[in-house]
Each structure stands twice: as C-alpha cells, then as structure tokens.
Amino acid sequence: MCTVTFLPLKNNGFILTSNRDETPLRATFPPKKYQEDGVKLVFPKDKLAGGTWIGTSSNNRLVCVLNGAFKKHNRKESYKKSRGIIAKDILKASNCNAYIKNLDLDGIEPFTMVIVDWNNNNLNLLELVWDENTKHFNSLKNEPKIWSSATLYSETSKETRQHWFKTWVSENNFTTSTILNFHHSEIGDKEQSILMKRPKVETVSITSIKKEDQKIEMLYKDIIRNLIHKTSI
C-alpha cells in the first residue's frame, strides 16, 4: 500500500510487489478468490472497508493502491467511498481507460493507483493519481519503477529510496525471491526503510504478483503473524 515496485520481464511479463504500511491493529483477510459482477477477482481484503489495496481480475488487470497523491494532504473526517472499493471497481471494469476517464472522484481521499493491464497481447503500465482536484492518468514505460506513499515519506525519503532501488536493479536479476529480499530490507533509518517500523505504523504485509507467460502467481506474507499464502491465478 505504501511501497510498490514494478519489474518488467520478457514476453510481457512482470513482477509487482507491495508493502502495506498500516497500523497492525487493522484486521485483514489473506488473499482469496471472489466473483463479483461476473468477474473473477483475487485479492487480500481489508476487513474494515471491504476493499483491497492490491488485486487481480479475469479482465487481465492488476490494481495496486498507495495512500496520497504527490504530497501529504490534510485528512478529512469522512469520505464518500473507500479507495479500496474503487480499486475493485477498476478491476471489474470491462474497459479500463474508458472507465477511469468517466470516473467521478469528488469526495474521495487522494490516492495513487498503479495499474497493469495485459489485454490484446500488450502490457500497459498505467498510473492514476487523484490529488482531490484533478485526475492525473498516464501511461508509463515498462521499466523498473518504485513508488513511495506521499502520506508517509517526504521528498527526501522518496529520493533516498529511489537510489536504493536503482542500486538494487543494477545488481540483481529480476525474480520474486530477489525483489522480496529488497522489500524485506531494513536499510538506513528504520522509520524510512523499505521494511518500515514506526510507533503506530509498520509494514504489516508484503504482496508480490508475478505474471510469466499465461501463469500468474500471488505471494502474500503476513509480517505480523509470519504466515505465507500462495495463490495461483
């Protein structure tokens, strides 16, 4: 939810990995297969809001959510809809671009969504940022990339993490095990490291989704309980 990396693989494959930085008191269900509105979904579920921060669908799509847009915002007492529910709506949409173009986000808390869509034998890496005033929807190059949540990490911290990731990319092969090592790393200050820990917020889980040819696998690690769930999609 708060630290995300994308790695391209050959033949339109990829590995996307997300660290969820949250209060350990917030209950979560591990990944499970669901069917909603005729669409097959796989995602870990947030018990409080019923949505998700990362998931895939039979529409050949992945959506991953980070809190905040470009900079830290002042949180309101309430919002119209959970960002995790919007993530599910995008997973279920038949046409991703058209759905986002018409998506009304007034009254929604700022967010960043990383979207991977692999329809028509193409792999499209997309980014949707809502800053509470404007939708910023862009297509990105299929190259290694890291995102850090604006609500938890300053611009200086983001730049430091970009440097760590760039170094990692130059020294490692792109596999699930190697990128998981990066997402478990405790480089530098513990409050700013990839595997983060602060008094009230810490990395509670790591989810990694790999697409290779027609095979898709989701690995979910509950950091708090030290449990691992693997799901083939």
PDB file of N, CA and C in Angstrom, residues 37-118:
ATOM      1  N   ASP A  37     -19.987  -9.391  -9.954  1.00  0.00           N
ATOM      2  CA  ASP A  37     -20.485  -8.838 -11.225  1.00  0.00           C
ATOM      3  C   ASP A  37     -19.953  -9.625 -12.425  1.00  0.00           C
ATOM      4  N   GLY A  38     -19.812 -10.945 -12.259  1.00  0.00           N
ATOM      5  CA  GLY A  38     -19.376 -11.790 -13.355  1.00  0.00           C
ATOM      6  C   GLY A  38     -17.884 -11.777 -13.611  1.00  0.00           C
ATOM      7  N   VAL A  39     -17.128 -11.129 -12.739  1.00  0.00           N
ATOM      8  CA  VAL A  39     -15.674 -11.028 -12.907  1.00  0.00           C
ATOM      9  C   VAL A  39     -14.981 -11.783 -11.774  1.00  0.00           C
ATOM     10  N   LYS A  40     -13.988 -12.593 -12.116  1.00  0.00           N
ATOM     11  CA  LYS A  40     -13.219 -13.311 -11.107  1.00  0.00           C
ATOM     12  C   LYS A  40     -12.122 -12.399 -10.562  1.00  0.00           C
ATOM     13  N   LEU A  41     -12.029 -12.328  -9.248  1.00  0.00           N
ATOM     14  CA  LEU A  41     -11.060 -11.458  -8.581  1.00  0.00           C
ATOM     15  C   LEU A  41     -10.248 -12.263  -7.578  1.00  0.00           C
ATOM     16  N   VAL A  42      -9.013 -11.839  -7.361  1.00  0.00           N
ATOM     17  CA  VAL A  42      -8.176 -12.392  -6.294  1.00  0.00           C
ATOM     18  C   VAL A  42      -7.541 -11.221  -5.573  1.00  0.00           C
ATOM     19  N   PHE A  43      -7.758 -11.137  -4.258  1.00  0.00           N
ATOM     20  CA  PHE A  43      -7.183 -10.024  -3.502  1.00  0.00           C
ATOM     21  C   PHE A  43      -7.232 -10.287  -2.002  1.00  0.00           C
ATOM     22  N   PRO A  44      -6.307  -9.684  -1.244  1.00  0.00           N
ATOM     23  CA  PRO A  44      -6.441  -9.662   0.210  1.00  0.00           C
ATOM     24  C   PRO A  44      -7.468  -8.582   0.553  1.00  0.00           C
ATOM     25  N   LYS A  45      -8.296  -8.833   1.563  1.00  0.00           N
ATOM     26  CA  LYS A  45      -9.394  -7.902   1.853  1.00  0.00           C
ATOM     27  C   LYS A  45      -9.175  -7.146   3.168  1.00  0.00           C
ATOM     28  N   ASP A  46      -9.418  -5.843   3.102  1.00  0.00           N
ATOM     29  CA  ASP A  46      -9.417  -5.022   4.306  1.00  0.00           C
ATOM     30  C   ASP A  46     -10.748  -5.237   5.020  1.00  0.00           C
ATOM     31  N   LYS A  47     -10.699  -5.721   6.256  1.00  0.00           N
ATOM     32  CA  LYS A  47     -11.926  -6.070   6.965  1.00  0.00           C
ATOM     33  C   LYS A  47     -12.791  -4.849   7.239  1.00  0.00           C
ATOM     34  N   LEU A  48     -12.160  -3.705   7.527  1.00  0.00           N
ATOM     35  CA  LEU A  48     -12.912  -2.504   7.899  1.00  0.00           C
ATOM     36  C   LEU A  48     -13.769  -1.968   6.757  1.00  0.00           C
ATOM     37  N   ALA A  49     -13.159  -1.803   5.565  1.00  0.00           N
ATOM     38  CA  ALA A  49     -13.865  -1.177   4.446  1.00  0.00           C
ATOM     39  C   ALA A  49     -14.337  -2.175   3.393  1.00  0.00           C
ATOM     40  N   GLY A  50     -13.807  -3.397   3.427  1.00  0.00           N
ATOM     41  CA  GLY A  50     -14.230  -4.408   2.465  1.00  0.00           C
ATOM     42  C   GLY A  50     -13.553  -4.314   1.114  1.00  0.00           C
ATOM     43  N   GLY A  51     -12.633  -3.372   0.977  1.00  0.00           N
ATOM     44  CA  GLY A  51     -11.918  -3.215  -0.286  1.00  0.00           C
ATOM     45  C   GLY A  51     -10.554  -3.876  -0.239  1.00  0.00           C
ATOM     46  N   THR A  52      -9.675  -3.453  -1.141  1.00  0.00           N
ATOM     47  CA  THR A  52      -8.339  -4.017  -1.192  1.00  0.00           C
ATOM     48  C   THR A  52      -7.336  -2.975  -1.634  1.00  0.00           C
ATOM     49  N   TRP A  53      -6.069  -3.219  -1.350  1.00  0.00           N
ATOM     50  CA  TRP A  53      -5.003  -2.332  -1.813  1.00  0.00           C
ATOM     51  C   TRP A  53      -4.248  -2.966  -2.979  1.00  0.00           C
ATOM     52  N   ILE A  54      -4.495  -4.255  -3.242  1.00  0.00           N
ATOM     53  CA  ILE A  54      -3.846  -4.908  -4.379  1.00  0.00           C
ATOM     54  C   ILE A  54      -4.674  -6.125  -4.791  1.00  0.00           C
ATOM     55  N   GLY A  55      -4.850  -6.304  -6.103  1.00  0.00           N
ATOM     56  CA  GLY A  55      -5.618  -7.452  -6.571  1.00  0.00           C
ATOM     57  C   GLY A  55      -5.507  -7.614  -8.071  1.00  0.00           C
ATOM     58  N   THR A  56      -5.975  -8.756  -8.553  1.00  0.00           N
ATOM     59  CA  THR A  56      -6.014  -9.029  -9.982  1.00  0.00           C
ATOM     60  C   THR A  56      -7.424  -9.476 -10.359  1.00  0.00           C
ATOM     61  N   SER A  57      -7.704  -9.433 -11.657  1.00  0.00           N
ATOM     62  CA  SER A  57      -9.025  -9.855 -12.117  1.00  0.00           C
ATOM     63  C   SER A  57      -8.923 -10.631 -13.418  1.00  0.00           C
ATOM     64  N   SER A  58     -10.012 -11.326 -13.759  1.00  0.00           N
ATOM     65  CA  SER A  58     -10.077 -12.076 -15.015  1.00  0.00           C
ATOM     66  C   SER A  58     -10.146 -11.144 -16.219  1.00  0.00           C
ATOM     67  N   ASN A  59     -10.201  -9.840 -15.982  1.00  0.00           N
ATOM     68  CA  ASN A  59     -10.126  -8.857 -17.063  1.00  0.00           C
ATOM     69  C   ASN A  59      -8.682  -8.566 -17.453  1.00  0.00           C
ATOM     70  N   ASN A  60      -7.760  -9.449 -17.047  1.00  0.00           N
ATOM     71  CA  ASN A  60      -6.334  -9.286 -17.351  1.00  0.00           C
ATOM     72  C   ASN A  60      -5.807  -7.955 -16.819  1.00  0.00           C
ATOM     73  N   ARG A  61      -6.009  -7.778 -15.515  1.00  0.00           N
ATOM     74  CA  ARG A  61      -5.666  -6.486 -14.915  1.00  0.00           C
ATOM     75  C   ARG A  61      -5.205  -6.658 -13.472  1.00  0.00           C
ATOM     76  N   LEU A  62      -4.306  -5.791 -13.072  1.00  0.00           N
ATOM     77  CA  LEU A  62      -3.865  -5.683 -11.684  1.00  0.00           C
ATOM     78  C   LEU A  62      -4.026  -4.225 -11.260  1.00  0.00           C
ATOM     79  N   VAL A  63      -4.477  -4.020 -10.031  1.00  0.00           N
ATOM     80  CA  VAL A  63      -4.569  -2.676  -9.474  1.00  0.00           C
ATOM     81  C   VAL A  63      -3.916  -2.679  -8.098  1.00  0.00           C
ATOM     82  N   CYS A  64      -3.079  -1.682  -7.841  1.00  0.00           N
ATOM     83  CA  CYS A  64      -2.411  -1.548  -6.552  1.00  0.00           C
ATOM     84  C   CYS A  64      -2.546  -0.097  -6.080  1.00  0.00           C
ATOM     85  N   VAL A  65      -2.897   0.088  -4.814  1.00  0.00           N
ATOM     86  CA  VAL A  65      -3.197   1.413  -4.271  1.00  0.00           C
ATOM     87  C   VAL A  65      -2.126   1.878  -3.300  1.00  0.00           C
ATOM     88  N   LEU A  66      -1.766   3.161  -3.405  1.00  0.00           N
ATOM     89  CA  LEU A  66      -0.948   3.833  -2.402  1.00  0.00           C
ATOM     90  C   LEU A  66      -1.739   5.010  -1.857  1.00  0.00           C
ATOM     91  N   ASN A  67      -1.615   5.268  -0.582  1.00  0.00           N
ATOM     92  CA  ASN A  67      -2.293   6.419   0.023  1.00  0.00           C
ATOM     93  C   ASN A  67      -1.618   7.711  -0.410  1.00  0.00           C
ATOM     94  N   GLY A  68      -2.417   8.714  -0.734  1.00  0.00           N
ATOM     95  CA  GLY A  68      -1.889  10.035  -1.068  1.00  0.00           C
ATOM     96  C   GLY A  68      -1.552  10.195  -2.533  1.00  0.00           C
ATOM     97  N   ALA A  69      -1.412  11.471  -2.935  1.00  0.00           N
ATOM     98  CA  ALA A  69      -1.073  11.799  -4.317  1.00  0.00           C
ATOM     99  C   ALA A  69       0.392  12.224  -4.392  1.00  0.00           C
ATOM    100  N   PHE A  70       0.636  13.507  -4.682  1.00  0.00           N
ATOM    101  CA  PHE A  70       2.008  13.979  -4.851  1.00  0.00           C
ATOM    102  C   PHE A  70       2.633  14.480  -3.549  1.00  0.00           C
ATOM    103  N   LYS A  71       1.798  14.903  -2.637  1.00  0.00           N
ATOM    104  CA  LYS A  71       2.302  15.394  -1.350  1.00  0.00           C
ATOM    105  C   LYS A  71       1.298  15.056  -0.255  1.00  0.00           C
ATOM    106  N   LYS A  72       1.751  15.130   0.991  1.00  0.00           N
ATOM    107  CA  LYS A  72       0.900  14.772   2.112  1.00  0.00           C
ATOM    108  C   LYS A  72      -0.285  15.736   2.206  1.00  0.00           C
ATOM    109  N   HIS A  73      -1.471  15.186   2.438  1.00  0.00           N
ATOM    110  CA  HIS A  73      -2.675  16.010   2.494  1.00  0.00           C
ATOM    111  C   HIS A  73      -3.246  16.012   3.910  1.00  0.00           C
ATOM    112  N   ASN A  74      -4.107  16.977   4.168  1.00  0.00           N
ATOM    113  CA  ASN A  74      -4.823  17.025   5.441  1.00  0.00           C
ATOM    114  C   ASN A  74      -6.052  16.147   5.330  1.00  0.00           C
ATOM    115  N   ARG A  75      -6.122  15.163   6.185  1.00  0.00           N
ATOM    116  CA  ARG A  75      -7.204  14.175   6.103  1.00  0.00           C
ATOM    117  C   ARG A  75      -8.511  14.743   6.652  1.00  0.00           C
ATOM    118  N   LYS A  76      -9.611  14.497   5.944  1.00  0.00           N
ATOM    119  CA  LYS A  76     -10.936  14.919   6.392  1.00  0.00           C
ATOM    120  C   LYS A  76     -11.540  13.851   7.293  1.00  0.00           C
ATOM    121  N   GLU A  77     -12.581  14.206   7.991  1.00  0.00           N
ATOM    122  CA  GLU A  77     -13.223  13.261   8.911  1.00  0.00           C
ATOM    123  C   GLU A  77     -13.870  12.093   8.180  1.00  0.00           C
ATOM    124  N   SER A  78     -14.406  12.354   7.000  1.00  0.00           N
ATOM    125  CA  SER A  78     -15.059  11.274   6.252  1.00  0.00           C
ATOM    126  C   SER A  78     -14.953  11.524   4.752  1.00  0.00           C
ATOM    127  N   TYR A  79     -15.083  10.440   4.001  1.00  0.00           N
ATOM    128  CA  TYR A  79     -15.041  10.499   2.542  1.00  0.00           C
ATOM    129  C   TYR A  79     -16.200   9.679   1.976  1.00  0.00           C
ATOM    130  N   LYS A  80     -16.501   9.942   0.718  1.00  0.00           N
ATOM    131  CA  LYS A  80     -17.669   9.344   0.079  1.00  0.00           C
ATOM    132  C   LYS A  80     -17.526   7.835  -0.117  1.00  0.00           C
ATOM    133  N   LYS A  81     -16.311   7.395  -0.407  1.00  0.00           N
ATOM    134  CA  LYS A  81     -16.106   5.996  -0.762  1.00  0.00           C
ATOM    135  C   LYS A  81     -14.668   5.597  -0.475  1.00  0.00           C
ATOM    136  N   SER A  82     -14.473   4.358  -0.084  1.00  0.00           N
ATOM    137  CA  SER A  82     -13.131   3.850   0.186  1.00  0.00           C
ATOM    138  C   SER A  82     -12.338   3.704  -1.105  1.00  0.00           C
ATOM    139  N   ARG A  83     -11.061   4.039  -1.037  1.00  0.00           N
ATOM    140  CA  ARG A  83     -10.184   3.880  -2.199  1.00  0.00           C
ATOM    141  C   ARG A  83     -10.035   2.401  -2.565  1.00  0.00           C
ATOM    142  N   GLY A  84     -10.124   1.531  -1.559  1.00  0.00           N
ATOM    143  CA  GLY A  84     -10.038   0.102  -1.815  1.00  0.00           C
ATOM    144  C   GLY A  84     -11.221  -0.448  -2.588  1.00  0.00           C
ATOM    145  N   ILE A  85     -12.379   0.198  -2.430  1.00  0.00           N
ATOM    146  CA  ILE A  85     -13.558  -0.189  -3.215  1.00  0.00           C
ATOM    147  C   ILE A  85     -13.397   0.290  -4.656  1.00  0.00           C
ATOM    148  N   ILE A  86     -12.829   1.473  -4.836  1.00  0.00           N
ATOM    149  CA  ILE A  86     -12.579   1.989  -6.182  1.00  0.00           C
ATOM    150  C   ILE A  86     -11.604   1.076  -6.916  1.00  0.00           C
ATOM    151  N   ALA A  87     -10.598   0.552  -6.192  1.00  0.00           N
ATOM    152  CA  ALA A  87      -9.649  -0.388  -6.801  1.00  0.00           C
ATOM    153  C   ALA A  87     -10.390  -1.607  -7.351  1.00  0.00           C
ATOM    154  N   LYS A  88     -11.338  -2.128  -6.578  1.00  0.00           N
ATOM    155  CA  LYS A  88     -12.129  -3.271  -7.046  1.00  0.00           C
ATOM    156  C   LYS A  88     -12.978  -2.893  -8.257  1.00  0.00           C
ATOM    157  N   ASP A  89     -13.546  -1.697  -8.253  1.00  0.00           N
ATOM    158  CA  ASP A  89     -14.357  -1.247  -9.392  1.00  0.00           C
ATOM    159  C   ASP A  89     -13.530  -1.204 -10.674  1.00  0.00           C
ATOM    160  N   ILE A  90     -12.286  -0.740 -10.560  1.00  0.00           N
ATOM    161  CA  ILE A  90     -11.412  -0.686 -11.739  1.00  0.00           C
ATOM    162  C   ILE A  90     -11.042  -2.093 -12.196  1.00  0.00           C
ATOM    163  N   LEU A  91     -10.830  -2.992 -11.272  1.00  0.00           N
ATOM    164  CA  LEU A  91     -10.546  -4.384 -11.627  1.00  0.00           C
ATOM    165  C   LEU A  91     -11.700  -5.001 -12.398  1.00  0.00           C
ATOM    166  N   LYS A  92     -12.920  -4.610 -12.059  1.00  0.00           N
ATOM    167  CA  LYS A  92     -14.106  -5.204 -12.675  1.00  0.00           C
ATOM    168  C   LYS A  92     -14.516  -4.533 -13.982  1.00  0.00           C
ATOM    169  N   ALA A  93     -13.986  -3.356 -14.267  1.00  0.00           N
ATOM    170  CA  ALA A  93     -14.381  -2.608 -15.467  1.00  0.00           C
ATOM    171  C   ALA A  93     -13.956  -3.354 -16.735  1.00  0.00           C
ATOM    172  N   SER A  94     -14.846  -3.397 -17.718  1.00  0.00           N
ATOM    173  CA  SER A  94     -14.515  -4.097 -18.966  1.00  0.00           C
ATOM    174  C   SER A  94     -13.474  -3.331 -19.774  1.00  0.00           C
ATOM    175  N   ASN A  95     -13.555  -1.995 -19.741  1.00  0.00           N
ATOM    176  CA  ASN A  95     -12.593  -1.144 -20.448  1.00  0.00           C
ATOM    177  C   ASN A  95     -11.966  -0.198 -19.427  1.00  0.00           C
ATOM    178  N   CYS A  96     -10.720  -0.460 -19.108  1.00  0.00           N
ATOM    179  CA  CYS A  96     -10.033   0.280 -18.051  1.00  0.00           C
ATOM    180  C   CYS A  96      -9.959   1.780 -18.345  1.00  0.00           C
ATOM    181  N   ASN A  97      -9.461   2.142 -19.524  1.00  0.00           N
ATOM    182  CA  ASN A  97      -9.261   3.554 -19.852  1.00  0.00           C
ATOM    183  C   ASN A  97     -10.569   4.332 -19.880  1.00  0.00           C
ATOM    184  N   ALA A  98     -11.590   3.744 -20.493  1.00  0.00           N
ATOM    185  CA  ALA A  98     -12.885   4.425 -20.574  1.00  0.00           C
ATOM    186  C   ALA A  98     -13.493   4.594 -19.184  1.00  0.00           C
ATOM    187  N   TYR A  99     -13.364   3.574 -18.354  1.00  0.00           N
ATOM    188  CA  TYR A  99     -13.931   3.639 -17.007  1.00  0.00           C
ATOM    189  C   TYR A  99     -13.266   4.756 -16.198  1.00  0.00           C
ATOM    190  N   ILE A 100     -11.949   4.823 -16.258  1.00  0.00           N
ATOM    191  CA  ILE A 100     -11.229   5.851 -15.488  1.00  0.00           C
ATOM    192  C   ILE A 100     -11.531   7.248 -16.025  1.00  0.00           C
ATOM    193  N   LYS A 101     -11.660   7.364 -17.327  1.00  0.00           N
ATOM    194  CA  LYS A 101     -11.970   8.666 -17.927  1.00  0.00           C
ATOM    195  C   LYS A 101     -13.287   9.214 -17.382  1.00  0.00           C
ATOM    196  N   ASN A 102     -14.260   8.342 -17.139  1.00  0.00           N
ATOM    197  CA  ASN A 102     -15.576   8.777 -16.668  1.00  0.00           C
ATOM    198  C   ASN A 102     -15.747   8.659 -15.154  1.00  0.00           C
ATOM    199  N   LEU A 103     -14.699   8.285 -14.454  1.00  0.00           N
ATOM    200  CA  LEU A 103     -14.775   8.051 -13.016  1.00  0.00           C
ATOM    201  C   LEU A 103     -14.871   9.358 -12.239  1.00  0.00           C
ATOM    202  N   ASP A 104     -15.922   9.486 -11.433  1.00  0.00           N
ATOM    203  CA  ASP A 104     -16.124  10.675 -10.604  1.00  0.00           C
ATOM    204  C   ASP A 104     -15.447  10.445  -9.256  1.00  0.00           C
ATOM    205  N   LEU A 105     -14.433  11.248  -8.957  1.00  0.00           N
ATOM    206  CA  LEU A 105     -13.666  11.065  -7.724  1.00  0.00           C
ATOM    207  C   LEU A 105     -13.898  12.178  -6.705  1.00  0.00           C
ATOM    208  N   ASP A 106     -14.883  13.021  -6.944  1.00  0.00           N
ATOM    209  CA  ASP A 106     -15.199  14.063  -5.963  1.00  0.00           C
ATOM    210  C   ASP A 106     -15.578  13.412  -4.632  1.00  0.00           C
ATOM    211  N   GLY A 107     -14.995  13.914  -3.553  1.00  0.00           N
ATOM    212  CA  GLY A 107     -15.289  13.366  -2.241  1.00  0.00           C
ATOM    213  C   GLY A 107     -14.482  12.142  -1.886  1.00  0.00           C
ATOM    214  N   ILE A 108     -13.458  11.829  -2.710  1.00  0.00           N
ATOM    215  CA  ILE A 108     -12.591  10.677  -2.460  1.00  0.00           C
ATOM    216  C   ILE A 108     -11.234  11.173  -1.953  1.00  0.00           C
ATOM    217  N   GLU A 109     -10.677  10.475  -0.972  1.00  0.00           N
ATOM    218  CA  GLU A 109      -9.377  10.843  -0.428  1.00  0.00           C
ATOM    219  C   GLU A 109      -8.288  10.653  -1.484  1.00  0.00           C
ATOM    220  N   PRO A 110      -7.274  11.543  -1.524  1.00  0.00           N
ATOM    221  CA  PRO A 110      -6.201  11.424  -2.509  1.00  0.00           C
ATOM    222  C   PRO A 110      -5.529  10.054  -2.491  1.00  0.00           C
ATOM    223  N   PHE A 111      -5.151   9.587  -3.689  1.00  0.00           N
ATOM    224  CA  PHE A 111      -4.511   8.278  -3.813  1.00  0.00           C
ATOM    225  C   PHE A 111      -3.647   8.227  -5.062  1.00  0.00           C
ATOM    226  N   THR A 112      -2.838   7.196  -5.121  1.00  0.00           N
ATOM    227  CA  THR A 112      -2.088   6.828  -6.324  1.00  0.00           C
ATOM    228  C   THR A 112      -2.412   5.373  -6.612  1.00  0.00           C
ATOM    229  N   MET A 113      -2.789   5.073  -7.842  1.00  0.00           N
ATOM    230  CA  MET A 113      -3.040   3.687  -8.231  1.00  0.00           C
ATOM    231  C   MET A 113      -2.104   3.291  -9.360  1.00  0.00           C
ATOM    232  N   VAL A 114      -1.431   2.175  -9.158  1.00  0.00           N
ATOM    233  CA  VAL A 114      -0.608   1.578 -10.199  1.00  0.00           C
ATOM    234  C   VAL A 114      -1.458   0.472 -10.834  1.00  0.00           C
ATOM    235  N   ILE A 115      -1.619   0.555 -12.142  1.00  0.00           N
ATOM    236  CA  ILE A 115      -2.479  -0.384 -12.865  1.00  0.00           C
ATOM    237  C   ILE A 115      -1.663  -1.064 -13.954  1.00  0.00           C
ATOM    238  N   VAL A 116      -1.754  -2.390 -13.997  1.00  0.00           N
ATOM    239  CA  VAL A 116      -1.121  -3.143 -15.087  1.00  0.00           C
ATOM    240  C   VAL A 116      -2.231  -3.858 -15.836  1.00  0.00           C
ATOM    241  N   ASP A 117      -2.291  -3.626 -17.142  1.00  0.00           N
ATOM    242  CA  ASP A 117      -3.337  -4.200 -17.984  1.00  0.00           C
ATOM    243  C   ASP A 117      -2.659  -4.961 -19.127  1.00  0.00           C
ATOM    244  N   TRP A 118      -3.025  -6.240 -19.306  1.00  0.00           N
ATOM    245  CA  TRP A 118      -2.365  -7.035 -20.338  1.00  0.00           C
ATOM    246  C   TRP A 118      -3.362  -7.644 -21.307  1.00  0.00           C
TER     247      TRP A 118
END
